[in-house]
């Protein structure tokens, strides 16, 4: 294929433009060094796994796949943050490829192109391409699994059915809550079984899924004596720290990217980020309901996943705007289907308006929201110290080369916290150093309490709103 013919391919041109825009944002807003809370937690978990518990920290609520990937990068002495972000970018590109292929298989090439374009430059999607979070992994493997499921039923291929099982399993490893994808796929297969009067597909899919799950269950059993240990620990952690796993009200203690309040957060996120495309989402939905050809496939593979994921996320007590990213590919397909079937030719201009304001929104966000300076306190401590074990309220300490073992006394977030009270993790863990961070008014009292249990204040910086401090145990002074 000649270069001129190559560039005439709209999809290829879209990906080239997308990569260029990504690179511009990556370097213009110094995203190669900006590291957020959970990103560091995944890195710390990776270090913990590949050091056999000698370094880093492992939080049981974290799903295992991303820590393993980042742990491998750390073990190979790569720059984990930089190479990890490149990996997430490649996974994001693959998710867009799956979206295009899936949309093309289910609709047509024009709808597929528009759906890929809409998702590519969605504000929240674009922001999290730069983050070492599980969202891009989840989107990629969910789309891949559903795409291969559609291919398997259309081509009567068991190879595609196996790939669907494999990608659903990878989605589960990316985030344990994605286990509901197996339910979604089985619902679709029940319909296919009813339509074809053959049960082979649904039986084989579940056999494949069971076989693929076996190594995970076996490793859990060998290491912990319980095949479901990691999943149960994740669930127990949420129950202990959030009080309940499911509630229409949201846990208030977690900061959100776009909205400070949690009421109707997912409705607000969708309305805010799809803005001018909202009418076309409803129009696309109307067209699907009205159609006869492929009506069932579109219902089971677009509308059902959207509703099921949304309902699950809405009743889950821990709500963050990034979680709703799971349904953005499906909303993009609905919007693109509505636009491509609109009689008003100016409808395509709406996509241009949407992309313009999306990129503007991302630029404004990156200009006003950087945690690099804040994170540097934990990653590169301002004083020359070496701590074998550190207690901290921020996982970014796990990235520091001056620190090995990490413990997280989340109780520090409690305004009434006292290191002397019964069950105090600081007393039980007995760390060498404490990297303290608090925005509570009673932080001066916390300092006094730490002095009382033989920790001396070596460094402190009060920004007016928050206090950063480093304490060292008298035992190592």
Coordinates of C-alpha atoms in Angstrom, one line a residue:
X1 CA 0.0 0.0 0.0
X2 CA 1.4 3.4 -1.0
X3 CA 1.7 6.2 1.5
X4 CA -1.0 8.2 -0.2
X5 CA -3.4 5.3 -0.2
X6 CA -2.4 4.5 3.4
X7 CA -3.3 8.0 4.6
X8 CA -6.6 7.9 2.8
X9 CA -7.8 5.3 5.2
X10 CA -9.8 7.3 7.7
X11 CA -9.3 4.9 10.6
X12 CA -5.5 4.8 10.2
X13 CA -5.5 8.6 9.9
X14 CA -7.6 8.8 13.1
X15 CA -5.1 6.7 15.0
X16 CA -2.2 8.7 13.7
X17 CA -3.9 12.0 14.8
X18 CA -4.8 10.4 18.2
X19 CA -1.2 9.3 18.8
X20 CA 0.1 12.8 17.9
X21 CA -2.3 14.5 20.2
X22 CA -1.4 12.1 23.0
X23 CA 2.3 12.8 22.6
X24 CA 1.7 16.6 22.6
X25 CA -0.3 16.4 25.9
X26 CA 2.1 13.8 27.4
X27 CA 5.1 16.2 27.1
X28 CA 3.3 19.6 27.3
X29 CA 1.7 18.7 30.7
X30 CA 4.7 16.6 32.0
X31 CA 2.6 13.5 32.3
X32 CA 5.7 11.3 32.3
X33 CA 6.3 12.2 35.9
X34 CA 2.8 12.9 37.3
X35 CA 1.7 10.0 39.5
X36 CA -1.6 9.6 41.2
X37 CA -2.5 7.8 44.4
X38 CA -3.7 4.4 43.1
X39 CA -1.0 4.3 40.5
X40 CA 1.6 4.2 43.2
X41 CA -0.4 1.6 45.1
X42 CA -0.3 -0.7 42.1
X43 CA 3.5 -0.2 41.8
X44 CA 3.9 -0.9 45.5
X45 CA 1.9 -4.1 45.1
X46 CA 4.1 -5.1 42.2
X47 CA 7.2 -4.6 44.2
X48 CA 5.7 -6.6 47.0
X49 CA 4.9 -9.6 44.8
X50 CA 8.3 -9.7 43.0
X51 CA 10.3 -9.1 46.2
X52 CA 8.4 -11.9 48.0
X53 CA 7.1 -9.3 50.5
X54 CA 10.4 -7.7 51.3
X55 CA 9.6 -4.4 49.6
X56 CA 6.5 -2.3 48.7
X57 CA 3.0 -3.0 50.1
X58 CA 0.1 -5.2 49.0
X59 CA -3.5 -3.9 49.6
X60 CA -6.0 -6.8 49.4
X61 CA -8.6 -4.7 47.6
X62 CA -6.3 -4.3 44.5
X63 CA -6.9 -6.7 41.7
X64 CA -3.9 -8.6 40.7
X65 CA -3.2 -8.0 37.0
X66 CA -1.8 -4.5 36.9
X67 CA 0.4 -5.1 40.0
X68 CA 1.9 -8.1 38.2
X69 CA 2.6 -6.1 35.0
X70 CA 4.2 -3.2 36.9
X71 CA 6.1 -5.6 39.1
X72 CA 7.7 -7.2 36.1
X73 CA 8.8 -3.8 34.9
X74 CA 10.2 -3.0 38.3
X75 CA 12.0 -6.4 38.4
X76 CA 13.5 -5.7 35.0
X77 CA 14.8 -2.3 36.3
X78 CA 12.7 -0.3 33.9
X79 CA 11.4 3.2 34.7
X80 CA 8.1 1.8 36.0
X81 CA 6.2 5.1 35.7
X82 CA 7.3 5.9 32.2
X83 CA 7.2 2.4 30.7
X84 CA 4.0 1.7 32.6
X85 CA 2.3 4.7 31.1
X86 CA 3.5 3.6 27.6
X87 CA 2.0 0.2 28.2
X88 CA -1.4 1.7 29.3
X89 CA -1.3 3.9 26.2
X90 CA -0.8 0.8 24.0
X91 CA -3.7 -1.0 25.8
X92 CA -5.8 2.1 25.2
X93 CA -5.0 1.9 21.5
X94 CA -6.0 -1.8 21.5
X95 CA -9.3 -1.0 23.2
X96 CA -10.0 1.5 20.4
X97 CA -9.2 -1.1 17.8
X98 CA -11.6 -3.5 19.5
X99 CA -14.3 -0.8 19.6
X100 CA -13.9 -0.2 15.9
X101 CA -14.0 -3.9 14.9
X102 CA -16.9 -4.6 17.2
X103 CA -18.9 -1.6 15.9
X104 CA -18.1 -2.5 12.3
X105 CA -19.2 -6.1 12.9
X106 CA -22.5 -5.0 14.6
X107 CA -23.3 -1.8 12.6
X108 CA -21.2 -0.5 9.6
X109 CA -17.9 1.1 8.9
X110 CA -19.2 4.7 9.2
X111 CA -20.7 4.0 12.6
X112 CA -17.5 2.2 13.7
X113 CA -15.3 5.2 12.7
X114 CA -17.5 7.7 14.5
X115 CA -17.7 5.6 17.7
X116 CA -13.9 5.3 17.8
X117 CA -13.5 9.0 17.2
X118 CA -16.0 9.9 20.0
X119 CA -14.4 7.6 22.6
X120 CA -10.9 8.6 21.6
X121 CA -11.4 12.2 22.6
X122 CA -13.8 11.8 25.5
X123 CA -12.4 13.9 28.4
X124 CA -12.4 11.1 31.0
X125 CA -11.2 8.4 28.6
X126 CA -8.4 10.7 27.5
X127 CA -7.3 11.7 31.0
X128 CA -7.0 8.1 32.2
X129 CA -4.9 7.1 29.2
X130 CA -2.2 8.9 31.2
X131 CA -2.9 7.1 34.4
X132 CA -1.6 3.7 35.8
X133 CA -5.1 2.6 36.6
X134 CA -7.1 -0.4 35.8
X135 CA -9.8 1.4 33.7
X136 CA -8.0 1.0 30.4
X137 CA -7.3 -2.7 31.0
X138 CA -10.9 -3.3 31.9
X139 CA -12.3 -1.5 28.8
X140 CA -9.8 -3.3 26.5
X141 CA -10.6 -6.8 27.7
X142 CA -14.3 -6.2 28.1
X143 CA -14.6 -5.0 24.5
X144 CA -12.3 -7.8 23.3
X145 CA -14.3 -10.4 25.0
X146 CA -17.6 -9.2 23.7
X147 CA -16.2 -8.7 20.2
X148 CA -14.9 -12.3 20.1
X149 CA -18.2 -13.6 21.4
X150 CA -20.0 -11.9 18.5
X151 CA -17.4 -13.3 16.1
X152 CA -17.9 -16.8 17.5
X153 CA -21.6 -16.8 17.0
X154 CA -21.5 -15.3 13.6
X155 CA -18.7 -17.6 12.4
X156 CA -19.6 -20.7 14.5
X157 CA -15.9 -20.7 15.6
X158 CA -14.9 -22.2 19.0
X159 CA -11.5 -20.4 18.7
X160 CA -13.3 -17.1 19.0
X161 CA -15.3 -18.5 21.9
X162 CA -12.1 -19.5 23.7
X163 CA -10.7 -16.0 23.1
X164 CA -13.9 -14.5 24.5
X165 CA -13.4 -16.6 27.7
X166 CA -9.7 -15.6 27.9
X167 CA -10.4 -11.9 27.6
X168 CA -13.3 -12.0 30.1
X169 CA -10.8 -13.7 32.5
X170 CA -8.3 -10.9 31.9
X171 CA -11.0 -8.3 32.5
X172 CA -11.7 -10.1 35.8
X173 CA -8.0 -10.0 36.8
X174 CA -7.9 -6.3 35.9
X175 CA -10.8 -5.6 38.3
X176 CA -12.5 -8.3 40.3
X177 CA -15.9 -6.6 39.9
X178 CA -15.7 -7.4 36.2
X179 CA -16.8 -10.9 37.0
X180 CA -20.3 -9.8 36.0
X181 CA -19.1 -9.8 32.4
X182 CA -19.4 -13.7 32.5
X183 CA -23.0 -13.2 33.5
X184 CA -23.6 -10.8 30.6
X185 CA -22.0 -13.2 28.1
X186 CA -24.0 -16.1 29.4
X187 CA -27.2 -14.2 29.0
X188 CA -26.3 -13.6 25.4
X189 CA -25.4 -17.3 24.9
X190 CA -28.8 -18.4 26.4
X191 CA -30.5 -16.3 23.7
X192 CA -28.2 -17.8 21.1
X193 CA -28.9 -21.3 22.4
X194 CA -32.7 -20.6 22.2
X195 CA -32.4 -19.3 18.7
X196 CA -30.1 -22.0 17.3
X197 CA -31.5 -24.9 19.4
X198 CA -27.8 -25.9 20.1
X199 CA -26.3 -25.9 23.5
X200 CA -22.7 -26.5 22.4
X201 CA -21.6 -22.8 22.6
X202 CA -22.8 -22.1 26.1
X203 CA -21.4 -25.4 27.4
X204 CA -18.0 -24.9 25.8
X205 CA -17.8 -21.2 26.9
X206 CA -18.2 -22.2 30.5
X207 CA -15.8 -25.1 30.2
X208 CA -13.2 -22.8 28.7
X209 CA -13.9 -20.3 31.4
X210 CA -13.5 -22.9 34.1
X211 CA -10.2 -24.2 32.6
X212 CA -8.8 -20.7 32.3
X213 CA -9.8 -19.9 35.9
X214 CA -8.1 -23.1 37.3
X215 CA -4.5 -21.7 37.5
X216 CA -5.7 -18.6 39.3
X217 CA -7.7 -20.7 41.8
X218 CA -4.8 -23.2 42.1
X219 CA -2.2 -20.5 42.9
X220 CA -4.6 -19.0 45.5
X221 CA -4.8 -22.5 47.1
X222 CA -1.1 -23.2 47.0
X223 CA -0.1 -19.8 48.5
X224 CA -3.0 -19.1 50.9
X225 CA -4.8 -22.4 51.3
X226 CA -8.0 -21.0 49.8
X227 CA -8.8 -20.9 46.1
X228 CA -10.9 -17.8 46.5
X229 CA -8.5 -16.0 48.9
X230 CA -7.7 -12.8 46.9
X231 CA -11.3 -12.2 45.9
X232 CA -12.5 -12.8 49.5
X233 CA -9.8 -10.5 50.9
X234 CA -10.8 -7.8 48.5
X235 CA -14.4 -8.0 49.5
X236 CA -13.6 -8.2 53.2
X237 CA -11.4 -5.1 52.9
X238 CA -14.2 -3.1 51.4
X239 CA -16.6 -4.2 54.0
X240 CA -14.3 -3.3 56.9
X241 CA -13.3 0.1 55.5
X242 CA -16.5 1.2 53.8
X243 CA -19.0 -0.4 56.2
X244 CA -21.0 -1.9 53.3
X245 CA -20.3 -3.0 49.8
X246 CA -23.6 -1.9 48.3
X247 CA -25.6 1.3 49.0
X248 CA -27.3 3.9 46.8
X249 CA -25.4 6.5 48.8
X250 CA -21.7 6.9 48.0
X251 CA -18.8 6.7 50.4
X252 CA -17.9 10.4 50.9
X253 CA -14.2 10.0 51.8
X254 CA -12.8 9.5 48.3
X255 CA -11.9 12.4 46.1
X256 CA -13.4 12.4 42.6
X257 CA -11.7 13.7 39.4
X258 CA -14.5 16.0 38.1
X259 CA -17.1 16.3 40.9
X260 CA -16.7 17.0 44.6
X261 CA -20.1 15.7 45.6
X262 CA -21.2 12.1 45.0
X263 CA -24.9 12.6 44.5
X264 CA -26.0 11.3 41.0
X265 CA -22.3 11.3 40.1
X266 CA -22.6 8.9 37.2
X267 CA -25.6 10.7 35.7
X268 CA -23.6 14.0 36.0
X269 CA -20.5 12.5 34.5
X270 CA -22.3 11.2 31.4
X271 CA -24.3 14.4 30.9
X272 CA -21.2 16.5 31.4
X273 CA -18.8 14.5 29.2
X274 CA -21.1 13.5 26.3
X275 CA -22.8 17.0 26.4
X276 CA -23.9 17.8 22.8
X277 CA -24.0 14.1 21.9
X278 CA -26.7 13.1 24.5
X279 CA -29.6 13.5 22.0
X280 CA -27.9 11.2 19.6
X281 CA -27.4 8.6 22.2
X282 CA -31.1 8.5 22.8
X283 CA -31.7 8.5 19.0
X284 CA -29.3 5.6 18.5
X285 CA -31.1 3.7 21.3
X286 CA -34.5 4.4 19.6
X287 CA -33.2 3.2 16.3
X288 CA -32.0 -0.1 17.8
X289 CA -35.3 -0.7 19.5
X290 CA -37.1 0.1 16.3
X291 CA -34.9 -2.2 14.1
X292 CA -35.5 -5.8 13.2
X293 CA -32.2 -6.9 11.7
X294 CA -29.6 -7.8 14.4
X295 CA -32.1 -6.4 16.9
X296 CA -31.2 -9.1 19.5
X297 CA -27.4 -8.9 19.1
X298 CA -27.5 -5.1 19.7
X299 CA -29.8 -5.5 22.7
X300 CA -27.7 -8.2 24.3
X301 CA -24.2 -6.8 23.4
X302 CA -24.7 -3.1 23.8
X303 CA -27.8 -2.2 25.8
X304 CA -27.6 -5.1 28.4
X305 CA -24.0 -4.5 29.3
X306 CA -24.6 -0.7 29.6
X307 CA -27.6 -1.2 31.9
X308 CA -26.0 -4.0 34.0
X309 CA -22.7 -2.3 34.5
X310 CA -24.4 1.0 35.3
X311 CA -26.7 -0.6 37.8
X312 CA -23.9 -2.4 39.5
X313 CA -21.7 0.7 39.7
X314 CA -24.7 2.7 41.0
X315 CA -25.3 0.4 44.0
X316 CA -21.6 0.0 44.8
X317 CA -20.8 2.1 47.8
X318 CA -17.4 3.3 46.5
X319 CA -18.3 5.6 43.7
X320 CA -15.8 7.5 41.5
X321 CA -16.4 9.1 38.2
X322 CA -13.7 6.9 36.5
X323 CA -15.6 3.7 37.2
X324 CA -18.3 4.7 34.8
X325 CA -15.8 4.6 32.0
X326 CA -16.7 1.0 31.5
X327 CA -19.9 1.9 29.6
X328 CA -18.4 4.8 27.6
X329 CA -17.6 2.6 24.6
X330 CA -21.3 1.5 24.5
X331 CA -22.5 5.1 24.8
X332 CA -20.1 6.1 22.0
X333 CA -21.6 3.4 19.8
X334 CA -25.1 4.6 20.5
X335 CA -24.2 8.2 19.8
X336 CA -22.4 7.3 16.5
X337 CA -25.3 5.2 15.4
X338 CA -27.7 8.1 16.0
X339 CA -25.4 10.5 14.2
X340 CA -24.7 8.3 11.2
X341 CA -28.4 7.7 10.7
X342 CA -29.4 11.3 11.2
X343 CA -31.0 13.0 8.1
X344 CA -29.5 16.3 9.2
X345 CA -26.0 16.5 7.6
X346 CA -25.0 19.1 10.2
X347 CA -25.1 16.4 12.8
X348 CA -21.5 15.6 12.0
X349 CA -20.5 19.1 13.0
X350 CA -21.7 18.2 16.5
X351 CA -18.8 15.7 16.8
X352 CA -16.4 18.5 15.9
X353 CA -17.8 20.7 18.6
X354 CA -17.7 17.8 21.1
X355 CA -14.0 17.0 20.3
X356 CA -13.0 20.7 20.5
X357 CA -14.5 21.2 24.0
X358 CA -13.2 17.8 25.1
X359 CA -9.6 18.6 24.3
X360 CA -10.0 22.1 25.8
X361 CA -11.4 20.5 28.9
X362 CA -8.5 18.1 29.1
X363 CA -6.0 20.9 28.7
X364 CA -7.7 23.0 31.5
X365 CA -7.7 19.9 33.7
X366 CA -4.0 19.1 33.3
X367 CA -3.2 22.8 33.7
X368 CA -4.9 23.0 37.1
X369 CA -4.6 19.5 38.4
X370 CA -1.1 18.2 38.9
X371 CA 0.1 16.1 41.9
X372 CA 3.8 16.0 40.9
X373 CA 4.9 18.5 43.6
X374 CA 2.7 16.8 46.2
X375 CA 3.9 13.3 45.2
X376 CA 7.6 14.3 45.3
X377 CA 7.4 14.7 49.0
X378 CA 6.7 11.0 49.3
X379 CA 8.8 9.8 46.4
X380 CA 11.9 12.0 47.0
X381 CA 11.9 12.9 50.7
X382 CA 13.3 16.4 51.3
X383 CA 15.8 15.0 53.9
X384 CA 18.4 12.3 53.7
X385 CA 17.0 9.3 55.4
X386 CA 16.9 5.6 54.9
X387 CA 13.9 3.7 56.4
X388 CA 13.4 -0.1 56.4
X389 CA 9.7 0.2 57.2
X390 CA 7.5 3.3 56.8
X391 CA 4.0 4.0 58.0
X392 CA 2.2 6.4 55.7
X393 CA -1.2 7.5 54.6
X394 CA 0.0 7.9 50.9
X395 CA 1.1 4.9 48.8
X396 CA 3.5 7.0 46.7
X397 CA 6.1 6.3 49.4
X398 CA 6.3 2.9 47.8
X399 CA 8.1 4.4 44.8
X400 CA 10.9 6.0 46.9
X401 CA 14.3 4.2 46.7
X402 CA 14.9 5.3 50.3
X403 CA 12.0 3.1 51.6
X404 CA 11.6 -0.7 51.5
X405 CA 8.6 -1.9 53.4
X406 CA 5.3 0.1 53.6
X407 CA 2.4 -0.1 56.1
X408 CA -0.8 1.9 55.6
X409 CA -2.4 3.0 58.9
X410 CA -5.6 4.4 57.2
X411 CA -6.7 5.4 60.7
X412 CA -4.6 8.5 60.3
X413 CA -7.4 10.0 58.1
X414 CA -9.6 9.9 61.2
X415 CA -9.8 13.3 62.9
X416 CA -9.9 11.7 66.3
X417 CA -6.9 9.5 65.5
X418 CA -4.6 8.6 68.4
X419 CA -1.6 6.3 68.0
X420 CA -2.1 5.1 71.6
X421 CA -5.6 3.9 71.2
X422 CA -6.3 0.1 71.3
X423 CA -5.7 -1.5 67.9
X424 CA -3.4 1.3 66.7
X425 CA -1.6 0.1 63.5
X426 CA 1.3 2.4 64.3
X427 CA 2.0 0.7 67.6
X428 CA 1.4 -2.8 66.2
X429 CA 3.5 -2.3 63.0
X430 CA 6.3 -0.5 64.8
X431 CA 7.7 1.4 61.7
X432 CA 11.1 3.1 61.6
X433 CA 9.7 6.2 60.0
X434 CA 6.3 7.9 59.6
X435 CA 5.5 9.9 56.5
X436 CA 2.6 12.0 57.8
X437 CA 0.1 13.9 55.8
X438 CA -3.1 15.5 57.1
X439 CA -5.5 18.3 56.3
X440 CA -7.4 18.0 59.5
X441 CA -7.4 20.8 62.0
X442 CA -6.2 18.6 64.8
X443 CA -2.9 17.7 63.1
X444 CA -0.9 19.6 65.8
X445 CA -2.4 17.2 68.3
X446 CA -1.3 14.3 66.2
X447 CA 2.3 15.5 66.2
X448 CA 2.2 15.6 70.0
X449 CA 0.8 12.1 70.2
X450 CA 3.5 10.8 67.9
X451 CA 6.2 12.4 70.1
X452 CA 4.6 10.6 73.1
X453 CA 5.2 7.2 71.5
X454 CA 8.9 8.0 70.8
X455 CA 8.8 9.4 67.3
X456 CA 10.7 12.7 66.7
X457 CA 9.7 15.2 64.1
X458 CA 12.6 15.5 61.5
X459 CA 10.8 17.6 58.8
X460 CA 7.5 19.4 58.5
X461 CA 5.9 21.7 56.0
X462 CA 2.6 23.4 56.6
X463 CA 0.9 24.7 53.4
X464 CA -1.8 26.3 55.3
X465 CA -4.4 23.7 54.3
X466 CA -2.3 20.6 54.9
X467 CA 0.7 19.4 56.8
X468 CA 3.5 17.2 55.5
X469 CA 5.9 15.8 58.0
X470 CA 8.5 13.0 58.5
X471 CA 9.0 11.3 61.9
X472 CA 11.8 9.0 62.8
X473 CA 11.8 6.5 65.6
X474 CA 14.1 7.1 68.6
X475 CA 15.3 3.5 68.1
X476 CA 17.2 4.3 64.9
X477 CA 18.4 7.8 65.7

